[in-house]
């Protein structure tokens, strides 16, 4: 029986007035996971108005009380992690263990930002004037619009909403319309934990709702994760309104395997980086740069791993790769692979689009590229496709890794400390993994890219407060 989808506006769970939305299982598209009426512009207006009305009371709520609500929500997510994780797998297509792990990560994120109340909240500076001190304090920015993607349907919302709430902001949240159930689970965990009415509002529906949130004059700031195309349009809209925006966009992440690396470990990590979550991660490995001396060994090892992978229902034990999110995503990936130029070589076998219960499956694919201008090498595909090229030396590898408009994540596999230090200085990415895969983000450290992969302050860790708070400089003169 499908779950009923509802909106959350000013503390009330209610049906939308827009078209019906069916969230389907990408492994079994005939199966409806959740359904309900979507929001319209009228509901966005009510949600923003509610958030603005709740802002003053929430700002004045002591930070420790706000943190306690987040901590209670985290505990609820941990209790329901197994059940919610299976729902995540059915709605988004991740393997069961990955879905459960994501719910637990969301709880970990809530706990981290719950503890912000125990950390320093400002700075004290000396003054050049006698009897005076200078204090820099932090304050909420107000109403925050949150627009999130499908690929981490509870973790990414958590790492935006948790710092927003912890620092005293109210939220209007529009999740990706293909994963509404997990959005509802997170919102209910927070409201059940005691979040006051209007502090968090959830509107589900078409992409135009995100634009309506961004354009609303009562929304003070926007945080977005999603495609580069949509992100740039929102950045432009916020720029025109002089409205702060934090945007995490696309990636075309490289893994560099040098001749001195631990090759079996590197192969394991490259495979995990490229094909975990069916390659639908902004930090997924999509380019492999391997030193020519060990190229055959590395390519053969990856190919053998791919050929042994089991595609199928992600909730069933023994499955290695689940479906991609929609039929459109599947077709887009297939089109990109089939359009590969003459200077590419397919290294894996089998049907690219296997017919498994009409699910949205794409077979993990390895393609060697000799012309790094080919779109397979340069463009984000967002699926289980790994391109590989050979290089003669370290400098060529680093240059090629940097030769991209994106700069989110990179993995370097080497046992040479001098090379590692050189790469740390030269690679233009926001996240560098040395001897581990390109994916992964811990909640207590900053996350985000450079170049076309990001815009605005970093996410997560203490860096999050740079976006979710405004600073005030106060001159305290204590004349007697």
CSV table of C-alpha atoms in Angstrom, one decimal:
chain,number,residue,atom,x,y,z
A,1,UNK,CA,0.0,0.0,0.0
A,2,UNK,CA,1.6,3.3,-1.0
A,3,UNK,CA,2.3,5.9,1.7
A,4,UNK,CA,0.3,9.1,1.7
A,5,UNK,CA,2.3,12.2,0.8
A,6,UNK,CA,1.5,15.4,2.6
A,7,UNK,CA,2.9,18.9,2.9
A,8,UNK,CA,4.0,20.5,6.2
A,9,UNK,CA,2.9,24.1,6.5
A,10,UNK,CA,2.9,26.1,9.7
A,11,UNK,CA,2.8,22.9,11.8
A,12,UNK,CA,-0.1,21.2,9.9
A,13,UNK,CA,0.3,18.1,7.7
A,14,UNK,CA,-2.0,18.6,4.8
A,15,UNK,CA,-2.7,17.6,1.2
A,16,UNK,CA,-1.5,19.9,-1.6
A,17,UNK,CA,-3.8,21.4,-4.1
A,18,UNK,CA,-1.6,20.6,-7.1
A,19,UNK,CA,-1.4,17.6,-9.4
A,20,UNK,CA,-1.0,14.0,-8.1
A,21,UNK,CA,2.5,12.8,-7.6
A,22,UNK,CA,3.4,9.1,-7.7
A,23,UNK,CA,6.8,8.1,-6.3
A,24,UNK,CA,7.7,4.8,-7.8
A,25,UNK,CA,10.3,2.1,-7.1
A,26,UNK,CA,13.0,2.4,-9.8
A,27,UNK,CA,13.7,-1.3,-9.5
A,28,UNK,CA,10.0,-2.1,-10.0
A,29,UNK,CA,8.4,0.9,-11.7
A,30,UNK,CA,5.0,-0.6,-11.5
A,31,UNK,CA,5.2,-0.3,-7.7
A,32,UNK,CA,4.1,3.0,-6.1
A,33,UNK,CA,6.0,3.8,-3.0
A,34,UNK,CA,4.1,6.9,-2.1
A,35,UNK,CA,1.5,9.2,-3.6
A,36,UNK,CA,-0.3,12.4,-2.9
A,37,UNK,CA,-1.2,15.9,-4.2
A,38,UNK,CA,1.6,18.3,-4.7
A,39,UNK,CA,2.1,21.9,-3.7
A,40,UNK,CA,1.3,24.9,-5.8
A,41,UNK,CA,2.5,28.5,-5.7
A,42,UNK,CA,-0.3,29.2,-3.2
A,43,UNK,CA,1.2,26.7,-0.7
A,44,UNK,CA,4.7,28.1,-1.2
A,45,UNK,CA,3.3,31.5,-0.3
A,46,UNK,CA,1.7,30.1,2.9
A,47,UNK,CA,4.9,28.2,3.8
A,48,UNK,CA,7.1,31.2,3.4
A,49,UNK,CA,4.7,33.4,5.3
A,50,UNK,CA,4.6,30.8,8.2
A,51,UNK,CA,8.4,30.6,8.3
A,52,UNK,CA,8.7,34.4,8.4
A,53,UNK,CA,6.1,34.6,11.2
A,54,UNK,CA,8.0,31.9,13.2
A,55,UNK,CA,11.4,33.5,12.8
A,56,UNK,CA,11.4,35.8,15.7
A,57,UNK,CA,10.3,33.2,18.3
A,58,UNK,CA,12.7,30.6,17.0
A,59,UNK,CA,15.6,33.2,17.0
A,60,UNK,CA,14.9,33.9,20.6
A,61,UNK,CA,14.7,30.3,21.6
A,62,UNK,CA,17.9,29.4,23.6
A,63,UNK,CA,20.5,27.6,21.4
A,64,UNK,CA,20.5,24.6,23.8
A,65,UNK,CA,16.8,24.2,23.4
A,66,UNK,CA,17.1,24.3,19.6
A,67,UNK,CA,19.9,21.7,19.9
A,68,UNK,CA,17.8,19.4,22.1
A,69,UNK,CA,15.1,19.2,19.4
A,70,UNK,CA,17.8,18.2,16.9
A,71,UNK,CA,19.2,15.6,19.3
A,72,UNK,CA,15.7,14.1,19.8
A,73,UNK,CA,15.1,13.9,16.1
A,74,UNK,CA,18.5,12.2,15.7
A,75,UNK,CA,17.6,9.6,18.2
A,76,UNK,CA,14.3,8.9,16.4
A,77,UNK,CA,16.1,8.5,13.1
A,78,UNK,CA,18.5,5.9,14.7
A,79,UNK,CA,15.5,4.0,16.1
A,80,UNK,CA,13.9,3.8,12.6
A,81,UNK,CA,17.1,3.5,10.6
A,82,UNK,CA,16.4,0.0,9.3
A,83,UNK,CA,12.8,0.7,8.3
A,84,UNK,CA,13.6,4.1,6.7
A,85,UNK,CA,16.7,2.7,5.0
A,86,UNK,CA,14.6,0.1,3.2
A,87,UNK,CA,12.1,2.8,2.2
A,88,UNK,CA,15.1,4.8,0.9
A,89,UNK,CA,16.2,1.9,-1.2
A,90,UNK,CA,12.7,1.3,-2.6
A,91,UNK,CA,12.3,5.0,-3.4
A,92,UNK,CA,15.8,6.0,-4.6
A,93,UNK,CA,17.4,2.7,-5.6
A,94,UNK,CA,20.4,2.6,-3.3
A,95,UNK,CA,21.5,-0.8,-1.9
A,96,UNK,CA,19.8,-1.6,1.4
A,97,UNK,CA,22.9,-1.2,3.5
A,98,UNK,CA,23.6,2.1,1.8
A,99,UNK,CA,20.1,3.3,2.6
A,100,UNK,CA,20.4,2.3,6.2
A,101,UNK,CA,23.8,3.9,6.4
A,102,UNK,CA,22.5,7.2,5.0
A,103,UNK,CA,19.7,7.4,7.6
A,104,UNK,CA,22.3,6.9,10.3
A,105,UNK,CA,24.5,9.5,8.7
A,106,UNK,CA,21.5,11.9,8.8
A,107,UNK,CA,21.2,11.2,12.6
A,108,UNK,CA,24.9,11.9,13.0
A,109,UNK,CA,24.6,15.2,11.2
A,110,UNK,CA,21.7,16.3,13.4
A,111,UNK,CA,23.8,15.4,16.5
A,112,UNK,CA,26.7,17.4,15.3
A,113,UNK,CA,24.7,20.5,14.9
A,114,UNK,CA,22.7,19.9,18.1
A,115,UNK,CA,26.1,20.3,19.9
A,116,UNK,CA,26.8,23.7,18.3
A,117,UNK,CA,25.2,25.2,21.4
A,118,UNK,CA,28.2,23.9,23.4
A,119,UNK,CA,30.8,25.5,21.1
A,120,UNK,CA,32.1,29.1,21.0
A,121,UNK,CA,29.6,31.4,19.4
A,122,UNK,CA,31.6,34.6,18.8
A,123,UNK,CA,35.0,36.2,19.1
A,124,UNK,CA,36.5,38.8,21.4
A,125,UNK,CA,39.1,41.2,20.1
A,126,UNK,CA,41.3,43.8,21.8
A,127,UNK,CA,40.6,47.4,21.0
A,128,UNK,CA,43.2,50.1,20.4
A,129,UNK,CA,41.1,52.4,22.7
A,130,UNK,CA,41.3,52.3,26.5
A,131,UNK,CA,38.3,50.7,28.3
A,132,UNK,CA,36.9,49.1,25.2
A,133,UNK,CA,36.5,45.6,23.9
A,134,UNK,CA,35.3,44.4,20.4
A,135,UNK,CA,33.0,41.5,20.2
A,136,UNK,CA,32.0,39.7,17.0
A,137,UNK,CA,28.7,37.8,17.5
A,138,UNK,CA,26.7,35.6,15.2
A,139,UNK,CA,23.0,35.8,14.4
A,140,UNK,CA,20.4,34.0,12.3
A,141,UNK,CA,20.0,35.2,8.7
A,142,UNK,CA,16.2,34.6,8.8
A,143,UNK,CA,14.1,32.5,6.5
A,144,UNK,CA,16.2,30.0,4.5
A,145,UNK,CA,15.0,28.3,1.3
A,146,UNK,CA,16.4,24.8,1.0
A,147,UNK,CA,16.3,22.9,-2.3
A,148,UNK,CA,17.7,19.4,-2.3
A,149,UNK,CA,18.4,16.6,-4.9
A,150,UNK,CA,17.3,13.0,-5.1
A,151,UNK,CA,20.6,11.1,-4.7
A,152,UNK,CA,20.9,11.5,-0.9
A,153,UNK,CA,17.3,12.1,0.0
A,154,UNK,CA,17.8,12.3,3.8
A,155,UNK,CA,21.5,13.1,4.3
A,156,UNK,CA,21.8,16.2,2.1
A,157,UNK,CA,18.6,17.7,3.5
A,158,UNK,CA,19.9,17.0,7.0
A,159,UNK,CA,23.2,18.7,6.4
A,160,UNK,CA,21.4,21.8,5.2
A,161,UNK,CA,18.4,21.9,7.6
A,162,UNK,CA,20.3,21.0,10.8
A,163,UNK,CA,22.7,23.9,10.7
A,164,UNK,CA,19.9,26.3,9.6
A,165,UNK,CA,17.8,25.3,12.5
A,166,UNK,CA,20.6,25.1,15.0
A,167,UNK,CA,21.7,28.6,14.3
A,168,UNK,CA,18.1,30.0,14.7
A,169,UNK,CA,16.8,30.2,11.1
A,170,UNK,CA,13.4,29.0,9.9
A,171,UNK,CA,13.2,26.8,6.7
A,172,UNK,CA,11.1,26.3,3.6
A,173,UNK,CA,12.2,23.1,2.0
A,174,UNK,CA,11.6,21.7,-1.4
A,175,UNK,CA,13.0,18.2,-1.9
A,176,UNK,CA,13.4,16.5,-5.3
A,177,UNK,CA,10.0,15.3,-6.3
A,178,UNK,CA,11.1,11.7,-7.0
A,179,UNK,CA,12.0,11.2,-3.3
A,180,UNK,CA,9.2,12.8,-1.3
A,181,UNK,CA,8.8,9.9,1.2
A,182,UNK,CA,12.2,10.3,2.8
A,183,UNK,CA,11.7,14.0,3.0
A,184,UNK,CA,8.5,13.4,4.9
A,185,UNK,CA,10.2,11.0,7.3
A,186,UNK,CA,12.9,13.7,8.2
A,187,UNK,CA,10.3,16.4,8.6
A,188,UNK,CA,8.2,14.3,10.8
A,189,UNK,CA,11.2,13.3,13.0
A,190,UNK,CA,11.9,17.0,13.6
A,191,UNK,CA,8.3,18.0,14.3
A,192,UNK,CA,7.7,15.0,16.5
A,193,UNK,CA,10.9,16.1,18.4
A,194,UNK,CA,9.2,19.4,19.3
A,195,UNK,CA,9.9,21.8,16.5
A,196,UNK,CA,7.5,24.7,16.8
A,197,UNK,CA,4.9,25.4,14.2
A,198,UNK,CA,6.2,27.2,11.1
A,199,UNK,CA,9.9,26.7,11.8
A,200,UNK,CA,10.2,24.0,9.2
A,201,UNK,CA,7.9,23.9,6.2
A,202,UNK,CA,7.9,21.2,3.5
A,203,UNK,CA,6.5,21.7,0.0
A,204,UNK,CA,6.7,18.9,-2.5
A,205,UNK,CA,6.1,19.3,-6.2
A,206,UNK,CA,7.5,20.5,-9.5
A,207,UNK,CA,10.8,22.2,-10.0
A,208,UNK,CA,9.1,25.6,-10.4
A,209,UNK,CA,8.4,25.5,-6.7
A,210,UNK,CA,12.1,25.9,-6.0
A,211,UNK,CA,12.2,29.0,-8.2
A,212,UNK,CA,9.2,30.4,-6.4
A,213,UNK,CA,11.0,29.9,-3.0
A,214,UNK,CA,14.1,31.6,-4.4
A,215,UNK,CA,12.2,34.6,-5.8
A,216,UNK,CA,10.1,35.2,-2.7
A,217,UNK,CA,11.0,38.5,-1.0
A,218,UNK,CA,10.6,37.0,2.5
A,219,UNK,CA,13.3,34.3,1.9
A,220,UNK,CA,16.6,35.7,3.1
A,221,UNK,CA,19.0,33.1,1.9
A,222,UNK,CA,19.0,29.9,-0.3
A,223,UNK,CA,21.0,26.7,-0.1
A,224,UNK,CA,20.9,24.4,-3.1
A,225,UNK,CA,22.4,21.1,-4.2
A,226,UNK,CA,21.7,19.8,-7.7
A,227,UNK,CA,22.5,20.2,-11.3
A,228,UNK,CA,24.8,22.8,-12.7
A,229,UNK,CA,22.2,24.1,-15.1
A,230,UNK,CA,19.5,24.6,-12.4
A,231,UNK,CA,22.1,25.9,-9.9
A,232,UNK,CA,23.3,28.6,-12.2
A,233,UNK,CA,19.8,29.8,-12.8
A,234,UNK,CA,19.2,30.1,-9.1
A,235,UNK,CA,22.5,31.8,-8.5
A,236,UNK,CA,21.6,34.4,-11.2
A,237,UNK,CA,18.2,34.9,-9.5
A,238,UNK,CA,19.7,35.4,-6.1
A,239,UNK,CA,22.4,37.7,-7.5
A,240,UNK,CA,19.7,39.9,-9.0
A,241,UNK,CA,18.0,40.1,-5.6
A,242,UNK,CA,21.3,40.5,-3.7
A,243,UNK,CA,20.3,37.4,-1.8
A,244,UNK,CA,23.0,35.0,-0.4
A,245,UNK,CA,23.1,31.5,-2.0
A,246,UNK,CA,25.1,28.5,-1.2
A,247,UNK,CA,25.2,26.1,-4.1
A,248,UNK,CA,26.8,22.6,-4.6
A,249,UNK,CA,26.7,21.8,-8.3
A,250,UNK,CA,28.2,19.2,-10.6
A,251,UNK,CA,31.4,17.2,-10.6
A,252,UNK,CA,33.6,15.2,-12.9
A,253,UNK,CA,35.9,13.7,-10.4
A,254,UNK,CA,39.2,12.1,-11.2
A,255,UNK,CA,41.0,9.2,-9.5
A,256,UNK,CA,44.8,9.1,-10.2
A,257,UNK,CA,46.6,5.8,-9.8
A,258,UNK,CA,50.3,6.0,-9.9
A,259,UNK,CA,52.8,3.2,-10.4
A,260,UNK,CA,53.9,3.1,-6.8
A,261,UNK,CA,50.3,2.7,-5.4
A,262,UNK,CA,48.9,-0.3,-3.6
A,263,UNK,CA,47.2,-1.5,-6.7
A,264,UNK,CA,44.7,-4.0,-5.3
A,265,UNK,CA,43.5,-1.4,-2.8
A,266,UNK,CA,43.4,1.3,-5.5
A,267,UNK,CA,41.2,-1.0,-7.7
A,268,UNK,CA,38.8,-1.6,-4.8
A,269,UNK,CA,38.5,2.1,-4.1
A,270,UNK,CA,38.1,3.1,-7.7
A,271,UNK,CA,35.3,0.6,-8.2
A,272,UNK,CA,33.6,1.7,-5.1
A,273,UNK,CA,34.0,5.4,-6.1
A,274,UNK,CA,32.6,4.8,-9.6
A,275,UNK,CA,29.7,2.4,-9.0
A,276,UNK,CA,28.5,2.8,-5.5
A,277,UNK,CA,24.9,4.3,-5.6
A,278,UNK,CA,24.9,3.4,-9.3
A,279,UNK,CA,27.3,6.3,-9.9
A,280,UNK,CA,24.7,8.9,-8.8
A,281,UNK,CA,26.9,10.9,-6.5
A,282,UNK,CA,28.3,14.3,-7.1
A,283,UNK,CA,31.6,12.9,-5.7
A,284,UNK,CA,31.5,9.7,-7.8
A,285,UNK,CA,34.7,8.8,-9.7
A,286,UNK,CA,34.0,9.3,-13.4
A,287,UNK,CA,37.6,9.8,-14.7
A,288,UNK,CA,40.4,7.4,-14.1
A,289,UNK,CA,44.0,8.6,-14.8
A,290,UNK,CA,46.4,5.7,-14.5
A,291,UNK,CA,50.2,5.7,-15.0
A,292,UNK,CA,51.0,3.8,-18.1
A,293,UNK,CA,53.4,1.4,-16.3
A,294,UNK,CA,50.6,-0.2,-14.4
A,295,UNK,CA,47.6,0.6,-16.7
A,296,UNK,CA,47.0,-2.9,-17.9
A,297,UNK,CA,47.0,-4.3,-14.4
A,298,UNK,CA,44.6,-1.7,-13.1
A,299,UNK,CA,42.3,-1.8,-16.1
A,300,UNK,CA,42.1,-5.6,-16.0
A,301,UNK,CA,41.4,-5.6,-12.3
A,302,UNK,CA,38.6,-3.1,-12.6
A,303,UNK,CA,37.1,-4.9,-15.6
A,304,UNK,CA,37.1,-8.2,-13.7
A,305,UNK,CA,35.3,-6.5,-10.8
A,306,UNK,CA,32.7,-5.0,-13.1
A,307,UNK,CA,32.1,-8.3,-14.9
A,308,UNK,CA,31.3,-10.0,-11.6
A,309,UNK,CA,28.8,-7.4,-10.4
A,310,UNK,CA,25.2,-8.4,-9.8
A,311,UNK,CA,22.5,-6.0,-10.9
A,312,UNK,CA,19.1,-6.2,-9.3
A,313,UNK,CA,16.7,-5.2,-6.6
A,314,UNK,CA,18.7,-3.2,-4.1
A,315,UNK,CA,16.8,-4.5,-1.1
A,316,UNK,CA,17.9,-8.1,-1.9
A,317,UNK,CA,21.2,-9.3,-0.3
A,318,UNK,CA,23.9,-10.1,-2.8
A,319,UNK,CA,23.0,-7.2,-5.2
A,320,UNK,CA,26.0,-5.1,-6.1
A,321,UNK,CA,24.4,-2.4,-8.2
A,322,UNK,CA,20.8,-1.1,-8.2
A,323,UNK,CA,18.9,1.0,-10.7
A,324,UNK,CA,19.3,4.6,-11.5
A,325,UNK,CA,16.5,7.0,-10.4
A,326,UNK,CA,14.3,7.3,-13.5
A,327,UNK,CA,13.8,6.2,-17.0
A,328,UNK,CA,14.9,9.6,-18.2
A,329,UNK,CA,18.2,9.2,-16.3
A,330,UNK,CA,18.7,5.7,-17.7
A,331,UNK,CA,18.1,7.0,-21.3
A,332,UNK,CA,20.4,10.0,-20.8
A,333,UNK,CA,23.2,7.8,-19.6
A,334,UNK,CA,22.7,5.4,-22.5
A,335,UNK,CA,22.7,8.2,-25.0
A,336,UNK,CA,26.0,9.6,-23.7
A,337,UNK,CA,27.7,6.2,-23.9
A,338,UNK,CA,26.4,5.4,-27.4
A,339,UNK,CA,27.5,8.8,-28.6
A,340,UNK,CA,31.1,8.1,-27.6
A,341,UNK,CA,33.6,9.3,-30.2
A,342,UNK,CA,35.9,7.2,-32.5
A,343,UNK,CA,38.8,7.5,-30.1
A,344,UNK,CA,37.2,5.5,-27.3
A,345,UNK,CA,37.2,1.8,-26.6
A,346,UNK,CA,34.5,-0.1,-24.7
A,347,UNK,CA,36.2,-2.4,-22.2
A,348,UNK,CA,33.2,-4.1,-20.7
A,349,UNK,CA,30.6,-6.5,-22.2
A,350,UNK,CA,26.9,-7.2,-21.7
A,351,UNK,CA,23.7,-5.2,-22.5
A,352,UNK,CA,24.1,-1.6,-21.5
A,353,UNK,CA,20.4,-1.5,-20.4
A,354,UNK,CA,19.6,-5.0,-19.0
A,355,UNK,CA,15.9,-5.8,-18.8
A,356,UNK,CA,15.3,-6.7,-15.1
A,357,UNK,CA,11.6,-6.4,-14.2
A,358,UNK,CA,11.4,-3.3,-16.4
A,359,UNK,CA,13.6,-1.5,-13.8
A,360,UNK,CA,15.8,1.5,-14.7
A,361,UNK,CA,19.1,-0.4,-14.8
A,362,UNK,CA,22.4,0.7,-16.5
A,363,UNK,CA,25.2,-1.9,-16.5
A,364,UNK,CA,28.5,-0.6,-15.0
A,365,UNK,CA,30.6,0.4,-17.9
A,366,UNK,CA,34.4,1.0,-18.4
A,367,UNK,CA,35.5,3.0,-21.5
A,368,UNK,CA,39.1,3.9,-22.4
A,369,UNK,CA,39.5,7.4,-23.9
A,370,UNK,CA,42.4,8.5,-25.9
A,371,UNK,CA,41.0,11.9,-26.7
A,372,UNK,CA,40.3,13.7,-23.5
A,373,UNK,CA,38.2,16.2,-25.4
A,374,UNK,CA,35.5,13.6,-25.8
A,375,UNK,CA,32.2,14.5,-24.0
A,376,UNK,CA,32.4,11.2,-22.1
A,377,UNK,CA,35.6,12.5,-20.4
A,378,UNK,CA,34.5,16.1,-20.0
A,379,UNK,CA,30.7,16.0,-19.2
A,380,UNK,CA,29.0,14.9,-16.0
A,381,UNK,CA,27.0,11.8,-16.9
A,382,UNK,CA,25.7,10.9,-13.3
A,383,UNK,CA,25.6,7.2,-13.7
A,384,UNK,CA,27.7,4.0,-13.5
A,385,UNK,CA,30.2,5.0,-16.3
A,386,UNK,CA,33.9,5.2,-15.7
A,387,UNK,CA,36.3,6.5,-18.4
A,388,UNK,CA,40.0,5.8,-18.2
A,389,UNK,CA,43.1,7.2,-19.9
A,390,UNK,CA,46.8,6.5,-19.6
A,391,UNK,CA,49.5,9.0,-18.7
A,392,UNK,CA,53.3,8.8,-18.6
A,393,UNK,CA,54.1,10.6,-15.4
A,394,UNK,CA,52.8,12.4,-12.3
A,395,UNK,CA,52.8,15.9,-13.8
A,396,UNK,CA,50.7,14.9,-16.7
A,397,UNK,CA,48.3,13.1,-14.3
A,398,UNK,CA,47.9,16.3,-12.2
A,399,UNK,CA,47.5,18.5,-15.2
A,400,UNK,CA,44.8,16.2,-16.7
A,401,UNK,CA,42.9,16.0,-13.4
A,402,UNK,CA,42.8,19.8,-13.2
A,403,UNK,CA,41.7,20.1,-16.9
A,404,UNK,CA,38.0,20.3,-16.1
A,405,UNK,CA,35.6,23.1,-15.4
A,406,UNK,CA,34.6,21.2,-12.2
A,407,UNK,CA,36.6,20.9,-9.0
A,408,UNK,CA,34.7,18.9,-6.4
A,409,UNK,CA,36.7,15.8,-5.5
A,410,UNK,CA,39.8,13.9,-6.5
A,411,UNK,CA,41.5,10.7,-5.3
A,412,UNK,CA,45.2,10.1,-5.5
A,413,UNK,CA,46.7,6.6,-5.0
A,414,UNK,CA,50.4,6.7,-4.3
A,415,UNK,CA,52.9,5.7,-1.6
A,416,UNK,CA,55.2,8.7,-2.2
A,417,UNK,CA,54.9,11.4,0.4
A,418,UNK,CA,56.6,14.0,-1.7
A,419,UNK,CA,54.1,13.4,-4.6
A,420,UNK,CA,51.3,13.6,-2.1
A,421,UNK,CA,52.5,17.0,-0.8
A,422,UNK,CA,52.9,18.2,-4.4
A,423,UNK,CA,49.4,17.1,-5.3
A,424,UNK,CA,47.9,18.8,-2.3
A,425,UNK,CA,49.4,22.1,-3.5
A,426,UNK,CA,48.5,21.6,-7.2
A,427,UNK,CA,45.1,19.9,-7.4
A,428,UNK,CA,42.3,22.5,-7.7
A,429,UNK,CA,39.5,20.6,-5.9
A,430,UNK,CA,37.5,21.1,-2.7
A,431,UNK,CA,38.0,17.6,-1.4
A,432,UNK,CA,41.2,15.4,-1.9
A,433,UNK,CA,41.3,11.8,-0.9
A,434,UNK,CA,44.7,10.2,-0.6
A,435,UNK,CA,44.5,6.4,-1.0
A,436,UNK,CA,40.7,6.3,-0.7
A,437,UNK,CA,37.8,6.8,-3.0
A,438,UNK,CA,36.5,10.2,-4.2
A,439,UNK,CA,33.2,9.8,-2.3
A,440,UNK,CA,32.5,10.5,1.3
A,441,UNK,CA,31.9,13.5,3.5
A,442,UNK,CA,32.2,13.6,7.3
A,443,UNK,CA,29.8,16.0,9.1
A,444,UNK,CA,32.4,17.7,11.3
A,445,UNK,CA,34.6,19.0,8.4
A,446,UNK,CA,33.9,21.4,5.5
A,447,UNK,CA,32.5,20.0,2.3
A,448,UNK,CA,32.3,21.7,-1.1
A,449,UNK,CA,34.0,22.2,-4.4
A,450,UNK,CA,35.8,24.8,-6.4
A,451,UNK,CA,35.5,26.2,-9.9
A,452,UNK,CA,32.1,25.3,-11.5
A,453,UNK,CA,31.3,22.7,-8.8
A,454,UNK,CA,30.3,25.2,-6.1
A,455,UNK,CA,29.3,28.8,-5.3
A,456,UNK,CA,29.3,30.4,-1.9
A,457,UNK,CA,30.5,29.1,1.6
A,458,UNK,CA,31.3,25.5,2.3
A,459,UNK,CA,28.8,23.1,3.9
A,460,UNK,CA,29.1,21.0,7.0
A,461,UNK,CA,31.3,21.3,10.0
A,462,UNK,CA,31.8,24.6,11.6
A,463,UNK,CA,32.1,26.1,8.2
A,464,UNK,CA,28.3,25.9,7.9
A,465,UNK,CA,27.8,28.8,10.2
A,466,UNK,CA,29.5,31.1,7.7
A,467,UNK,CA,26.4,30.8,5.6
A,468,UNK,CA,23.6,30.2,8.2
A,469,UNK,CA,24.6,33.2,10.4
A,470,UNK,CA,25.4,36.8,9.9
A,471,UNK,CA,28.2,38.5,11.9
A,472,UNK,CA,27.8,41.6,14.0
A,473,UNK,CA,30.7,43.6,15.2
A,474,UNK,CA,30.0,45.3,18.6
A,475,UNK,CA,32.2,47.9,20.2
A,476,UNK,CA,31.9,47.8,23.9
A,477,UNK,CA,33.1,51.0,25.6
A,478,UNK,CA,33.0,50.7,29.4
A,479,UNK,CA,33.7,54.3,30.4
A,480,UNK,CA,33.6,55.1,34.1
